CSV table of C-alpha atoms (C1' of nucleotides) in Angstrom, one decimal:
chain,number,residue,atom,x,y,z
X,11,UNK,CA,2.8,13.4,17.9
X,12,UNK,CA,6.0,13.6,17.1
X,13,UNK,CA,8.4,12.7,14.1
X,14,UNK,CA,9.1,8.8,14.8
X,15,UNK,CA,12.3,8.0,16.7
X,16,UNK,CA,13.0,5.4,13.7
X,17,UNK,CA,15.2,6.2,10.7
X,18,UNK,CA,15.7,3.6,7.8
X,19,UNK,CA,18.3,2.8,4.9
X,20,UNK,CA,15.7,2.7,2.3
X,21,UNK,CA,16.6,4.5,-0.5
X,22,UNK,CA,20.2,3.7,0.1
X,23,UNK,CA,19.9,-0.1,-0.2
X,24,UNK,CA,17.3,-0.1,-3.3
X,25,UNK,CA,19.7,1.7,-5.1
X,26,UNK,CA,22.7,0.0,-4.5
X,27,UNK,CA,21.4,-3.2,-3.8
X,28,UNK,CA,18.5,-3.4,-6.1
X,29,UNK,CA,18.6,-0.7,-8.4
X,30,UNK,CA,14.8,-0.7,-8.6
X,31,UNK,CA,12.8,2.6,-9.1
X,32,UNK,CA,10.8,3.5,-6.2
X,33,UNK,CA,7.5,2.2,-8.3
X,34,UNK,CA,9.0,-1.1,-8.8
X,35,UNK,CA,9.9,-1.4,-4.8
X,36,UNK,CA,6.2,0.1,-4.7
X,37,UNK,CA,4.7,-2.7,-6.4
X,38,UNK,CA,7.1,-4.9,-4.9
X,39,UNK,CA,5.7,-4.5,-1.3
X,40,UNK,CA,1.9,-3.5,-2.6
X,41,UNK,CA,1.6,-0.5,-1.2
X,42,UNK,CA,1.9,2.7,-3.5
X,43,UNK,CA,4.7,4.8,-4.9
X,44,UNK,CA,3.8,7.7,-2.7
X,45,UNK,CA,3.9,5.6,0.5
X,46,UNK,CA,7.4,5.1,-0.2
X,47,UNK,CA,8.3,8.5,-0.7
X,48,UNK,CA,7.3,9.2,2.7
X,49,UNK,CA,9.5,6.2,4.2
X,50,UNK,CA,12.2,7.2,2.0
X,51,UNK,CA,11.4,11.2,3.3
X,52,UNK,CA,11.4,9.8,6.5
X,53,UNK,CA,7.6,11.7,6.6
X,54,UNK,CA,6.2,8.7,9.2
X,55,UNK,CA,7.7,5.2,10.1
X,56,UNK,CA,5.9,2.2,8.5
X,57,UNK,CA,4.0,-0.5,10.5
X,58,UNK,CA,5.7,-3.2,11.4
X,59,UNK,CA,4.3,-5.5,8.1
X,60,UNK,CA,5.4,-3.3,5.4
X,61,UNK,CA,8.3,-2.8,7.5
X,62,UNK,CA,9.1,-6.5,6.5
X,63,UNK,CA,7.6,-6.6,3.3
X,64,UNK,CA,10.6,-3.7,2.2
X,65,UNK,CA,13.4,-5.5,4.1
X,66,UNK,CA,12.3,-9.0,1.9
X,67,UNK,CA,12.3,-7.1,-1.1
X,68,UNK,CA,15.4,-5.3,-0.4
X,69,UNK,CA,17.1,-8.1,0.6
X,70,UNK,CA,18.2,-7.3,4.0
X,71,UNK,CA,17.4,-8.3,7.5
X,72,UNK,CA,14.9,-5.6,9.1
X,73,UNK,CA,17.1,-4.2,11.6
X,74,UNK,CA,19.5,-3.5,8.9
X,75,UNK,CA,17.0,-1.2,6.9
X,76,UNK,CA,15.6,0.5,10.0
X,77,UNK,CA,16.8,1.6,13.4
X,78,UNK,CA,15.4,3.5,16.5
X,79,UNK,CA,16.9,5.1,18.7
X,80,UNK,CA,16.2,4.3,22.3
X,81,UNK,CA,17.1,8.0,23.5
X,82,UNK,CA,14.4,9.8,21.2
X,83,UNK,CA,12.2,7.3,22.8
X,84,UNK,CA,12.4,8.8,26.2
F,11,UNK,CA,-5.1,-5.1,4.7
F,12,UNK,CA,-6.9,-8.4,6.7
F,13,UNK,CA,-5.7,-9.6,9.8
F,14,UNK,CA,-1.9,-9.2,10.3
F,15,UNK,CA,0.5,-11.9,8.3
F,16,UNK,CA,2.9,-10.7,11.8
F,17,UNK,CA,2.6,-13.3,15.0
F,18,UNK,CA,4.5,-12.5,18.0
F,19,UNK,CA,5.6,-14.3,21.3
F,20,UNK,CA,4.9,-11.5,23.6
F,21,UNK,CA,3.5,-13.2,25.7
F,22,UNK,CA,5.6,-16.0,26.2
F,23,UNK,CA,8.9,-13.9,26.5
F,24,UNK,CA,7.6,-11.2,29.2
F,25,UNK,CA,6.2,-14.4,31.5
F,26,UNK,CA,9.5,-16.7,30.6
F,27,UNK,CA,12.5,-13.6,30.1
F,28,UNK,CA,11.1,-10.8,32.5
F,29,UNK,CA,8.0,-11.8,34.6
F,30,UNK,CA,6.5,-8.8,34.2
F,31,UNK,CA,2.7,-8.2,34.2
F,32,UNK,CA,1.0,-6.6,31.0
F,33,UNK,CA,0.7,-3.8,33.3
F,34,UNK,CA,4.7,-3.4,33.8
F,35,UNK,CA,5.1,-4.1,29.8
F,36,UNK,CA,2.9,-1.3,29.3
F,37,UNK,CA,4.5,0.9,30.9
F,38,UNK,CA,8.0,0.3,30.4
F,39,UNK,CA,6.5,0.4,26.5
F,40,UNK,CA,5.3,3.9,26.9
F,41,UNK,CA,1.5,2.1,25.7
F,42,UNK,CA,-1.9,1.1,27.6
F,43,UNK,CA,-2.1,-2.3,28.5
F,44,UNK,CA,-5.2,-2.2,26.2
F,45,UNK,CA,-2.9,-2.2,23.5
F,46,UNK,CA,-0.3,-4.9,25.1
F,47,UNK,CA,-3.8,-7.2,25.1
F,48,UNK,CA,-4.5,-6.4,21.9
F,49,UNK,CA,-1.3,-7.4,20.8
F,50,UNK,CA,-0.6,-10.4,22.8
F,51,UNK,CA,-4.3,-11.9,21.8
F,52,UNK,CA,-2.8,-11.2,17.8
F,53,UNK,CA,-5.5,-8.7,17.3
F,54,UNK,CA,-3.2,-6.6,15.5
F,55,UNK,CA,0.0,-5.8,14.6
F,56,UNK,CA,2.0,-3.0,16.3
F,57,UNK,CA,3.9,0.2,14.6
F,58,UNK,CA,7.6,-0.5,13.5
F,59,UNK,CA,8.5,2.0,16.6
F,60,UNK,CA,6.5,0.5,19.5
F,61,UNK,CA,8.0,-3.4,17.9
F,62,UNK,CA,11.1,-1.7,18.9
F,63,UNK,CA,10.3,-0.7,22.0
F,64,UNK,CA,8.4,-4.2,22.7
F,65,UNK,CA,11.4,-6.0,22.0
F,66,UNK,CA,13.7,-3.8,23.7
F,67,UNK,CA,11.6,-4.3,27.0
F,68,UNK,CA,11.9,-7.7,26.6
F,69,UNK,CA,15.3,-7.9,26.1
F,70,UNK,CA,15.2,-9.7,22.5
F,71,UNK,CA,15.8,-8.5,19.3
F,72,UNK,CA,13.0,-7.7,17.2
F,73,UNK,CA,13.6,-11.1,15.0
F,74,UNK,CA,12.7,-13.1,17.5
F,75,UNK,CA,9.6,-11.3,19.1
F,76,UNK,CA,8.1,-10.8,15.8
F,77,UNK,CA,7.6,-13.0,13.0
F,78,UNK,CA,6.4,-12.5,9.4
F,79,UNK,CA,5.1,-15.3,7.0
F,80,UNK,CA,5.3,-13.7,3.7
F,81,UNK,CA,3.0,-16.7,1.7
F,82,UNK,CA,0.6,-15.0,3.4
F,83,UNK,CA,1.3,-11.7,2.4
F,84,UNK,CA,0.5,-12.6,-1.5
N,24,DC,C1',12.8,21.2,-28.7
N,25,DC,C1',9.7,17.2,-27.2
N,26,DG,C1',8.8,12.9,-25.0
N,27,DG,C1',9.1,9.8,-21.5
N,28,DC,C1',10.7,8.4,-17.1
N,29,DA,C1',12.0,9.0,-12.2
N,30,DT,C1',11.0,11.7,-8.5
N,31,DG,C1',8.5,15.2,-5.8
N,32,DT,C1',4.4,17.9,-3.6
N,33,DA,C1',-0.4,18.4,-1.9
N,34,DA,C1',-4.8,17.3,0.0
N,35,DA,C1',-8.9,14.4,1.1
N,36,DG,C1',-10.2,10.3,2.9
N,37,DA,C1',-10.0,5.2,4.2
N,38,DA,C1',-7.7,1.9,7.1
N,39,DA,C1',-4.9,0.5,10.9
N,40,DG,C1',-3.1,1.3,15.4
N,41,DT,C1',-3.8,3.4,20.1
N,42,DT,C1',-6.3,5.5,24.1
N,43,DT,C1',-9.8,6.1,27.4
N,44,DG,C1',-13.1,4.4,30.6
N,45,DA,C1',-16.2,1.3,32.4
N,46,DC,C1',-17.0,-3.2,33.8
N,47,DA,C1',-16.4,-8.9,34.3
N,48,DT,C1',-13.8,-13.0,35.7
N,49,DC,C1',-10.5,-15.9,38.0
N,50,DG,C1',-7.2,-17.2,41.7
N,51,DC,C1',-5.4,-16.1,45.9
N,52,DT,C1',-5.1,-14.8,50.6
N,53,DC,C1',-6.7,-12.8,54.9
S,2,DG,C1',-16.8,-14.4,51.5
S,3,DA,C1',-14.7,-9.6,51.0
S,4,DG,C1',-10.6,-7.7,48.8
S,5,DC,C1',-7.0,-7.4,45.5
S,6,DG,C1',-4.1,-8.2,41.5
S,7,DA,C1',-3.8,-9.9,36.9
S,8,DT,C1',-6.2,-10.6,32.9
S,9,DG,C1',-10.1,-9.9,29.7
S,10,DT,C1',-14.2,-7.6,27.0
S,11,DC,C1',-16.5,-3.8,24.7
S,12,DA,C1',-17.0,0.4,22.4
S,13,DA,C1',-16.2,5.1,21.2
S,14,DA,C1',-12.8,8.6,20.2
S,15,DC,C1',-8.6,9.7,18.4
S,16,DT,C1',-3.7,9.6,15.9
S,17,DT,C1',-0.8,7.6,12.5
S,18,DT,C1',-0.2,5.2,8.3
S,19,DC,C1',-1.7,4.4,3.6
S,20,DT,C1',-4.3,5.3,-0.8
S,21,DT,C1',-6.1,8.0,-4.5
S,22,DT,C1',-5.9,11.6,-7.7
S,23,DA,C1',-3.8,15.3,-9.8
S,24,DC,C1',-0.1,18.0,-11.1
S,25,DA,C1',5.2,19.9,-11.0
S,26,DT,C1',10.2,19.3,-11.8
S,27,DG,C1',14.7,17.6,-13.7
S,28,DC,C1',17.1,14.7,-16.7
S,29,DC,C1',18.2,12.3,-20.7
S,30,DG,C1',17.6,10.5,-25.7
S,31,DG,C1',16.1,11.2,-30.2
DNA sequence: CCGGCATGTAAAGAAAGTTTGACATCGCTC
DNA sequence: GAGCGATGTCAAACTTTCTTTACATGCCGG
């Protein structure tokens, strides 16, 4: 349906925070490099797992790497 | 990907915060309350969007609906 | 130049999440 | 002791997320 009502901070906080490549955050959080170059495309939201797994490896609480928007929701 | 490192206190939160029926927390959700079973008995874990939306309905931030036990994630 | 490295696209298919519909149980109340 | 509301099971279809493979581009160092 439709093009997810959640945006995220992804590539923004690996590079300034981490300064990984997307391969290393790849590894990082086991899932492959194209995986997040669709999150970081905002392409499709992730599930809720990996959603954790890429705020522990970025260092930041979850709601601080992705938000929704209750109005797009509707 | 086994079953879900992600618990959750769905449950616990609609009967306790909101008294609502799965039924209610369904809809207000914008899901079946197939899936609200689903994800109350732990069979799975939800999307990043309908966490949101979970946590938004009960009135918690997503932190403290869902958790994620990343030993078990290795 | 040429090489490597980081990033990007595309498509087929597997896996996870969600819906639909039909039906079962338990507790309550009329 | 039938009816109803809340919860549960099962299973098949379907949608979204994720993987695999292969190839393209831009940048920088030697």
């Amino acid at each position: 349906m439709a093009r997810t009502a959640v945006t995220n901070h992804i590539r923004r906080l690996r590079q300034e925070r981490t300064g990984m490549t997307q391969e290393a955050l790849a590894q990082t959080c086991q899932v492959t490099r194209q995986t997040i170059i669709a999150l970081e495309a905002g392409r499709y939201a992730p599930s809720l797992e990996l959603a954790f797994r890429i705020a522990h490896a970025l260092g930041a609480p979850l709601a601080e790497v992705f938000e929704w928007d209750p109005a797009s929701a509707a």
